[in-house]
C-alpha cells in the first residue's frame, strides 16, 4: 500500500513538474531581460525625426519585456510611412533604453500624438547618433531649405487671406506650430520672402513654404505656404484653382489663365493640369505658340503645382513660313474673287531660314541688311559697288528668295506673288497642319472660291527661286 502511494506521489510530482516548466518557460525568459539604462535624449530635435518603416511593431514597453503589448503593428506603421498627410504621421524620438540582451529601444510619439510607445532600433546606442538608427525607424528630414530665386526675393507679397504664419512649417517639427501673433497682421501688409523650403516624403504634396518678413507687423514674421501669399497687385488664386502663366524663353508672360478644379480635394493639382504633352495646360496654350520639344522643365513645374498657387509654363512661338503666316492677299481672276491667299512673310515677320543657314525673323534679316548698308559707309559720297551690295545681302541671309506666284489658268499671267528667304514647306499649303497649328488646306485658305480653284479654273501656283543680279 505504501509502495503504491509512493509511486503515485512520485508520478504526480513528475507531471506537475513538467506542467510548471511548460507554463512558465516564456515568462521566465522575458523576466531574464532587464532594462539596464533609460535616458532622455537631448540631441538636436532635427536629428530625432523619423518615419516608421514597418520592420518592427510599436509597444507600450520594450517588446521583449514581460507584459509588453502592441500599440501599433508592423502593417499599420508601414502604412504611416507613405501616408499623404501634412506630416502628422512623423515620429519624434525622446528616450532610449538599453536592455540586458544588448538591444536598444527608442520611445517615440507621432507628431499628432496618435501613437506613443517603444520601438526596436538595433544593437547600437541610438543616443550616440540619433540619425543612425535601424530596426523599425528611419531618420528623415521633414523640411529642406533651398536658395531664394532673385525674382522671388525682389517681389513684394501680400497675405492671400487671414494672416497666419508658423514658427516652423506646420507638421515639420513636433509641438512647434502656429505663430499666434501673426493674426494681428493685415492682408495688405507688405511681405518680403527671405527663405524658401519644401516639405519632403510626399507630405502635403511636398508643398513649398516661404519665410516672410512683414514690414508693417514684424510680429507676424514666419513660415507660410507659398500658395497662401500673392504678389502685390495680383489677383488672388483660390484654394481650388491654379494659375498658369505661359511664358516665353526669356520669362516674359505671353498670357495667363486660372484653372478651377471642382475635384481639388481628391485630385492633386499636378494630376489636374496634366503634362507638357496632354491635359488642361497644353490644351489652353495661347494661339500661335506650342510647347517646346524639351519637356523636362515644364513637367517639373507641373509636378510642383499647388492649388492656390501659380505655375510658369514655357511656350515657344511657332515659326511661320511662307505658307503658314496669316493670310493677307485678296485678288480677282477671270471675274472670280479670291481672298485669304497665304503669303506676306515680311508683313507677318515670319521666321525663316536664309541661304546662310541662320533661322530668325524676317525683321532681323532686314535689320542686318540696313546695318550693313549704313554703318559701312565712310562718307556721304561713298559709292557701293555690286560686290559690296551682294556681300551685304549675303551677310544678312537675303541673297536668295523663294517666290510663290499665283497665276490665272487661262492667261498664265501672274496675279499675285509672295516671297520669303526661307524655302517654304509644300505640305503647309496642300494639307495637314501648318506650324501655327491651324489648317492650311488650300480649299480653306481660298475661302468659298476654293472648290472652283481646285476644280479646274482660277489660280495655279508654282515656285520660282531667283537670285539677285546686278549689272
Tab-separated table of N, CA and C in Angstrom, residues 183-299:
chain	number	residue	atom	x	y	z
A	183	UNK	N	-1.829	86.764	-36.497
A	183	UNK	CA	-3.220	87.099	-36.817
A	183	UNK	C	-3.515	88.584	-36.654
A	184	UNK	N	-2.583	89.306	-36.046
A	184	UNK	CA	-2.787	90.753	-35.889
A	184	UNK	C	-2.386	91.526	-37.139
A	185	UNK	N	-1.806	90.828	-38.109
A	185	UNK	CA	-1.385	91.485	-39.353
A	185	UNK	C	-2.577	91.723	-40.265
A	186	UNK	N	-2.330	92.443	-41.353
A	186	UNK	CA	-3.376	92.759	-42.327
A	186	UNK	C	-3.040	92.117	-43.671
A	187	UNK	N	-4.063	91.811	-44.433
A	187	UNK	CA	-3.838	91.220	-45.756
A	187	UNK	C	-3.124	92.187	-46.698
A	188	UNK	N	-3.121	93.466	-46.350
A	188	UNK	CA	-2.458	94.460	-47.196
A	188	UNK	C	-1.017	94.716	-46.768
A	189	UNK	N	-0.550	94.049	-45.714
A	189	UNK	CA	0.835	94.229	-45.268
A	189	UNK	C	1.802	93.833	-46.378
A	190	UNK	N	2.913	94.539	-46.433
A	190	UNK	CA	3.946	94.236	-47.430
A	190	UNK	C	4.875	93.158	-46.891
A	191	UNK	N	5.021	92.071	-47.644
A	191	UNK	CA	5.827	90.934	-47.217
A	191	UNK	C	7.007	90.735	-48.152
A	192	UNK	N	8.139	90.389	-47.566
A	192	UNK	CA	9.321	90.026	-48.333
A	192	UNK	C	9.718	88.588	-47.991
A	193	UNK	N	10.082	87.820	-48.998
A	193	UNK	CA	10.482	86.430	-48.802
A	193	UNK	C	11.987	86.368	-48.587
A	194	UNK	N	12.408	85.814	-47.453
A	194	UNK	CA	13.839	85.737	-47.139
A	194	UNK	C	14.356	84.301	-47.055
A	195	UNK	N	13.454	83.333	-47.105
A	195	UNK	CA	13.870	81.927	-47.090
A	195	UNK	C	12.798	81.091	-47.786
A	196	UNK	N	13.250	79.971	-48.363
A	196	UNK	CA	12.344	79.084	-49.101
A	196	UNK	C	12.685	77.641	-48.749
A	197	UNK	N	11.676	76.809	-48.700
A	197	UNK	CA	11.905	75.387	-48.453
A	197	UNK	C	10.694	74.571	-48.862
A	198	UNK	N	10.852	73.263	-48.849
A	198	UNK	CA	9.740	72.382	-49.224
A	198	UNK	C	9.624	71.236	-48.231
A	199	UNK	N	8.415	70.762	-48.054
A	199	UNK	CA	8.192	69.551	-47.275
A	199	UNK	C	8.724	68.360	-48.066
A	200	UNK	N	8.928	67.245	-47.382
A	200	UNK	CA	9.519	66.066	-48.007
A	200	UNK	C	8.604	64.852	-47.865
A	201	UNK	N	9.041	63.740	-48.448
A	201	UNK	CA	8.350	62.453	-48.312
A	201	UNK	C	6.903	62.490	-48.775
A	202	UNK	N	6.596	63.414	-49.686
A	202	UNK	CA	5.244	63.492	-50.220
A	202	UNK	C	4.240	64.128	-49.283
A	203	UNK	N	4.699	64.589	-48.125
A	203	UNK	CA	3.758	65.215	-47.185
A	203	UNK	C	3.260	66.537	-47.765
A	204	UNK	N	1.944	66.704	-47.743
A	204	UNK	CA	1.327	67.917	-48.280
A	204	UNK	C	1.769	68.147	-49.719
A	205	UNK	N	1.967	67.022	-50.456
A	205	UNK	CA	2.427	67.088	-51.846
A	205	UNK	C	3.728	67.871	-51.984
A	206	UNK	N	4.599	67.723	-50.960
A	206	UNK	CA	5.895	68.422	-50.953
A	206	UNK	C	5.704	69.925	-51.181
A	207	UNK	N	4.787	70.502	-50.439
A	207	UNK	CA	4.436	71.915	-50.594
A	207	UNK	C	5.631	72.822	-50.343
A	208	UNK	N	5.675	73.924	-51.090
A	208	UNK	CA	6.710	74.948	-50.917
A	208	UNK	C	6.257	75.969	-49.878
A	209	UNK	N	7.196	76.375	-49.026
A	209	UNK	CA	6.915	77.383	-47.995
A	209	UNK	C	7.886	78.548	-48.135
A	210	UNK	N	7.398	79.725	-47.786
A	210	UNK	CA	8.219	80.928	-47.741
A	210	UNK	C	8.350	81.389	-46.301
A	211	UNK	N	9.543	81.889	-45.953
A	211	UNK	CA	9.653	82.639	-44.700
A	211	UNK	C	9.478	84.100	-45.066
A	212	UNK	N	8.435	84.726	-44.534
A	212	UNK	CA	8.119	86.096	-44.905
A	212	UNK	C	8.402	87.037	-43.733
A	213	UNK	N	8.862	88.219	-44.075
A	213	UNK	CA	9.074	89.278	-43.090
A	213	UNK	C	8.100	90.393	-43.395
A	214	UNK	N	7.330	90.744	-42.395
A	214	UNK	CA	6.248	91.708	-42.526
A	214	UNK	C	6.736	93.078	-42.064
A	215	UNK	N	6.887	93.994	-43.024
A	215	UNK	CA	7.385	95.332	-42.692
A	215	UNK	C	6.406	96.100	-41.814
A	216	UNK	N	5.127	95.819	-41.958
A	216	UNK	CA	4.112	96.533	-41.190
A	216	UNK	C	3.876	95.919	-39.814
A	217	UNK	N	3.966	94.590	-39.729
A	217	UNK	CA	3.722	93.888	-38.470
A	217	UNK	C	4.821	92.848	-38.269
A	218	UNK	N	5.991	93.250	-37.753
A	218	UNK	CA	7.112	92.322	-37.605
A	218	UNK	C	6.785	91.080	-36.784
A	219	UNK	N	5.820	91.192	-35.877
A	219	UNK	CA	5.454	90.029	-35.054
A	219	UNK	C	4.874	88.900	-35.893
A	220	UNK	N	4.465	89.225	-37.110
A	220	UNK	CA	3.869	88.221	-37.995
A	220	UNK	C	4.910	87.456	-38.800
A	221	UNK	N	6.185	87.819	-38.667
A	221	UNK	CA	7.228	87.122	-39.416
A	221	UNK	C	7.154	85.619	-39.155
A	222	UNK	N	7.294	84.831	-40.207
A	222	UNK	CA	7.256	83.383	-40.019
A	222	UNK	C	7.091	82.657	-41.338
A	223	UNK	N	6.910	81.346	-41.233
A	223	UNK	CA	6.759	80.489	-42.419
A	223	UNK	C	5.302	80.423	-42.839
A	224	UNK	N	5.095	80.403	-44.135
A	224	UNK	CA	3.748	80.305	-44.679
A	224	UNK	C	3.814	79.564	-46.008
A	225	UNK	N	2.793	78.808	-46.300
A	225	UNK	CA	2.762	78.089	-47.575
A	225	UNK	C	2.777	79.101	-48.718
A	226	UNK	N	3.589	78.833	-49.725
A	226	UNK	CA	3.718	79.757	-50.855
A	226	UNK	C	2.366	80.029	-51.504
A	227	UNK	N	1.497	79.045	-51.485
A	227	UNK	CA	0.180	79.212	-52.101
A	227	UNK	C	-0.716	80.155	-51.317
A	228	UNK	N	-0.296	80.531	-50.092
A	228	UNK	CA	-1.129	81.395	-49.249
A	228	UNK	C	-0.711	82.856	-49.294
A	229	UNK	N	0.221	83.196	-50.189
A	229	UNK	CA	0.561	84.599	-50.420
A	229	UNK	C	0.407	84.893	-51.898
A	230	UNK	N	0.291	86.150	-52.225
A	230	UNK	CA	0.121	86.558	-53.615
A	230	UNK	C	0.972	87.799	-53.847
A	231	UNK	N	1.530	87.916	-55.031
A	231	UNK	CA	2.315	89.106	-55.341
A	231	UNK	C	1.421	90.335	-55.272
A	232	UNK	N	1.956	91.396	-54.702
A	232	UNK	CA	1.183	92.623	-54.538
A	232	UNK	C	0.636	93.078	-55.883
A	233	UNK	N	-0.652	93.372	-55.900
A	233	UNK	CA	-1.295	93.860	-57.111
A	233	UNK	C	-1.873	92.769	-57.993
A	234	UNK	N	-1.561	91.493	-57.683
A	234	UNK	CA	-2.091	90.402	-58.500
A	234	UNK	C	-3.394	89.869	-57.910
A	235	UNK	N	-4.183	89.283	-58.783
A	235	UNK	CA	-5.452	88.718	-58.342
A	235	UNK	C	-5.198	87.472	-57.500
A	236	UNK	N	-6.122	87.191	-56.617
A	236	UNK	CA	-5.994	86.049	-55.721
A	236	UNK	C	-6.385	84.765	-56.439
A	237	UNK	N	-5.572	83.747	-56.256
A	237	UNK	CA	-5.885	82.419	-56.784
A	237	UNK	C	-6.442	81.596	-55.626
A	238	UNK	N	-7.659	81.127	-55.755
A	238	UNK	CA	-8.344	80.459	-54.664
A	238	UNK	C	-7.835	79.045	-54.424
A	239	UNK	N	-8.321	78.442	-53.349
A	239	UNK	CA	-7.831	77.126	-52.915
A	239	UNK	C	-8.178	76.013	-53.886
A	240	UNK	N	-9.114	76.240	-54.788
A	240	UNK	CA	-9.474	75.217	-55.774
A	240	UNK	C	-8.979	75.581	-57.172
A	241	UNK	N	-8.004	76.500	-57.227
A	241	UNK	CA	-7.546	76.999	-58.513
A	241	UNK	C	-6.021	76.919	-58.646
A	242	UNK	N	-5.568	76.903	-59.877
A	242	UNK	CA	-4.139	77.029	-60.198
A	242	UNK	C	-4.018	78.039	-61.330
A	243	UNK	N	-3.145	78.996	-61.146
A	243	UNK	CA	-2.907	79.987	-62.194
A	243	UNK	C	-1.690	79.569	-63.011
A	244	UNK	N	-1.859	79.509	-64.322
A	244	UNK	CA	-0.763	79.129	-65.211
A	244	UNK	C	-0.339	80.350	-66.018
A	245	UNK	N	0.926	80.705	-65.886
A	245	UNK	CA	1.499	81.776	-66.699
A	245	UNK	C	2.248	81.139	-67.873
A	246	UNK	N	1.796	81.434	-69.063
A	246	UNK	CA	2.501	80.965	-70.248
A	246	UNK	C	3.597	81.975	-70.563
A	247	UNK	N	4.849	81.544	-70.456
A	247	UNK	CA	5.974	82.461	-70.600
A	247	UNK	C	6.849	82.035	-71.772
A	248	UNK	N	7.524	83.014	-72.367
A	248	UNK	CA	8.445	82.698	-73.458
A	248	UNK	C	9.799	82.305	-72.886
A	249	UNK	N	10.750	82.066	-73.754
A	249	UNK	CA	12.062	81.618	-73.317
A	249	UNK	C	12.800	82.594	-72.438
A	250	UNK	N	12.420	83.878	-72.484
A	250	UNK	CA	13.057	84.900	-71.660
A	250	UNK	C	12.301	85.140	-70.362
A	251	UNK	N	11.235	84.364	-70.127
A	251	UNK	CA	10.462	84.521	-68.901
A	251	UNK	C	9.368	85.557	-68.976
A	252	UNK	N	9.166	86.168	-70.157
A	252	UNK	CA	8.101	87.159	-70.310
A	252	UNK	C	6.750	86.451	-70.430
A	253	UNK	N	5.748	86.970	-69.734
A	253	UNK	CA	4.430	86.347	-69.747
A	253	UNK	C	3.731	86.650	-71.069
A	254	UNK	N	3.373	85.597	-71.790
A	254	UNK	CA	2.607	85.731	-73.029
A	254	UNK	C	1.138	85.913	-72.688
A	255	UNK	N	0.639	85.080	-71.794
A	255	UNK	CA	-0.723	85.184	-71.291
A	255	UNK	C	-0.821	84.353	-70.023
A	256	UNK	N	-1.894	84.563	-69.262
A	256	UNK	CA	-2.121	83.806	-68.032
A	256	UNK	C	-3.557	83.308	-68.016
A	257	UNK	N	-3.748	82.179	-67.370
A	257	UNK	CA	-5.101	81.638	-67.245
A	257	UNK	C	-5.223	80.922	-65.902
A	258	UNK	N	-6.340	81.141	-65.242
A	258	UNK	CA	-6.606	80.495	-63.964
A	258	UNK	C	-7.583	79.350	-64.169
A	259	UNK	N	-7.172	78.155	-63.752
A	259	UNK	CA	-7.992	76.962	-63.931
A	259	UNK	C	-8.615	76.558	-62.597
A	260	UNK	N	-9.877	76.203	-62.624
A	260	UNK	CA	-10.615	75.812	-61.420
A	260	UNK	C	-10.978	74.340	-61.497
A	261	UNK	N	-10.611	73.601	-60.469
A	261	UNK	CA	-10.904	72.169	-60.424
A	261	UNK	C	-11.949	71.879	-59.351
A	262	UNK	N	-13.163	71.472	-59.731
A	262	UNK	CA	-14.185	71.157	-58.730
A	262	UNK	C	-13.817	69.952	-57.869
A	263	UNK	N	-12.852	69.149	-58.332
A	263	UNK	CA	-12.437	67.956	-57.586
A	263	UNK	C	-11.104	68.173	-56.880
A	264	UNK	N	-10.815	69.412	-56.519
A	264	UNK	CA	-9.496	69.735	-55.968
A	264	UNK	C	-9.191	69.005	-54.664
A	265	UNK	N	-10.226	68.600	-53.928
A	265	UNK	CA	-9.984	67.931	-52.647
A	265	UNK	C	-9.533	66.488	-52.809
A	266	UNK	N	-9.795	65.898	-53.966
A	266	UNK	CA	-9.420	64.498	-54.188
A	266	UNK	C	-8.413	64.314	-55.307
A	267	UNK	N	-8.136	65.369	-56.074
A	267	UNK	CA	-7.208	65.277	-57.202
A	267	UNK	C	-6.092	66.293	-57.024
A	268	UNK	N	-4.867	65.842	-57.145
A	268	UNK	CA	-3.740	66.757	-56.975
A	268	UNK	C	-3.719	67.777	-58.105
A	269	UNK	N	-3.101	68.913	-57.834
A	269	UNK	CA	-3.012	69.970	-58.841
A	269	UNK	C	-2.223	69.486	-60.055
A	270	UNK	N	-1.155	68.731	-59.814
A	270	UNK	CA	-0.335	68.228	-60.919
A	270	UNK	C	-1.135	67.289	-61.810
A	271	UNK	N	-1.888	66.408	-61.196
A	271	UNK	CA	-2.699	65.467	-61.974
A	271	UNK	C	-3.773	66.194	-62.764
A	272	UNK	N	-4.325	67.238	-62.173
A	272	UNK	CA	-5.368	68.011	-62.851
A	272	UNK	C	-4.808	68.756	-64.067
A	273	UNK	N	-3.615	69.315	-63.928
A	273	UNK	CA	-3.039	70.102	-65.017
A	273	UNK	C	-2.548	69.238	-66.169
A	274	UNK	N	-2.182	67.986	-65.895
A	274	UNK	CA	-1.722	67.099	-66.960
A	274	UNK	C	-0.218	67.133	-67.135
A	275	UNK	N	0.229	67.068	-68.368
A	275	UNK	CA	1.663	67.081	-68.670
A	275	UNK	C	1.925	68.091	-69.777
A	276	UNK	N	3.176	68.152	-70.205
A	276	UNK	CA	3.528	69.060	-71.299
A	276	UNK	C	3.075	68.512	-72.648
A	277	UNK	N	2.502	67.316	-72.649
A	277	UNK	CA	2.043	66.696	-73.888
A	277	UNK	C	0.525	66.717	-74.000
A	278	UNK	N	-0.155	66.474	-72.907
A	278	UNK	CA	-1.611	66.432	-72.936
A	278	UNK	C	-2.179	66.922	-71.614
A	279	UNK	N	-3.420	67.368	-71.657
A	279	UNK	CA	-4.076	67.796	-70.439
A	279	UNK	C	-4.499	69.254	-70.469
A	280	UNK	N	-4.926	69.735	-69.315
A	280	UNK	CA	-5.502	71.071	-69.193
A	280	UNK	C	-4.572	72.169	-69.667
A	281	UNK	N	-3.316	72.121	-69.252
A	281	UNK	CA	-2.375	73.198	-69.582
A	281	UNK	C	-2.101	73.256	-71.080
A	282	UNK	N	-1.781	72.118	-71.672
A	282	UNK	CA	-1.436	72.082	-73.094
A	282	UNK	C	-2.627	72.474	-73.959
A	283	UNK	N	-3.801	72.048	-73.553
A	283	UNK	CA	-4.998	72.352	-74.350
A	283	UNK	C	-5.319	73.845	-74.376
A	284	UNK	N	-4.714	74.610	-73.488
A	284	UNK	CA	-5.009	76.044	-73.403
A	284	UNK	C	-3.821	76.915	-73.779
A	285	UNK	N	-2.820	76.345	-74.438
A	285	UNK	CA	-1.666	77.136	-74.881
A	285	UNK	C	-2.148	78.247	-75.809
A	286	UNK	N	-1.649	79.473	-75.645
A	286	UNK	CA	-2.095	80.595	-76.488
A	286	UNK	C	-1.908	80.307	-77.974
A	287	UNK	N	-2.799	80.865	-78.757
A	287	UNK	CA	-2.725	80.700	-80.207
A	287	UNK	C	-1.400	81.238	-80.726
A	288	UNK	N	-0.790	80.485	-81.637
A	288	UNK	CA	0.483	80.902	-82.206
A	288	UNK	C	1.684	80.392	-81.449
A	289	UNK	N	1.438	79.624	-80.380
A	289	UNK	CA	2.529	79.092	-79.572
A	289	UNK	C	2.351	77.595	-79.393
A	290	UNK	N	3.413	76.926	-78.989
A	290	UNK	CA	3.356	75.499	-78.717
A	290	UNK	C	4.339	75.166	-77.608
A	291	UNK	N	4.214	73.953	-77.062
A	291	UNK	CA	5.132	73.508	-76.021
A	291	UNK	C	6.474	73.163	-76.653
A	292	UNK	N	7.580	73.484	-76.003
A	292	UNK	CA	8.899	73.179	-76.568
A	292	UNK	C	9.146	71.677	-76.598
A	293	UNK	N	10.067	71.255	-77.447
A	293	UNK	CA	10.384	69.834	-77.578
A	293	UNK	C	10.947	69.267	-76.282
A	294	UNK	N	11.762	70.047	-75.592
A	294	UNK	CA	12.318	69.607	-74.310
A	294	UNK	C	11.273	69.867	-73.229
A	295	UNK	N	10.656	68.804	-72.751
A	295	UNK	CA	9.525	68.935	-71.819
A	295	UNK	C	9.939	68.885	-70.359
A	296	UNK	N	11.209	68.697	-70.063
A	296	UNK	CA	11.639	68.456	-68.687
A	296	UNK	C	11.287	69.603	-67.744
A	297	UNK	N	11.566	70.850	-68.152
A	297	UNK	CA	11.300	71.991	-67.269
A	297	UNK	C	9.803	72.162	-67.017
A	298	UNK	N	9.002	72.026	-68.057
A	298	UNK	CA	7.555	72.179	-67.892
A	298	UNK	C	6.967	71.056	-67.050
A	299	UNK	N	7.443	69.838	-67.242
A	299	UNK	CA	6.942	68.724	-66.439
A	299	UNK	C	7.295	68.905	-64.975
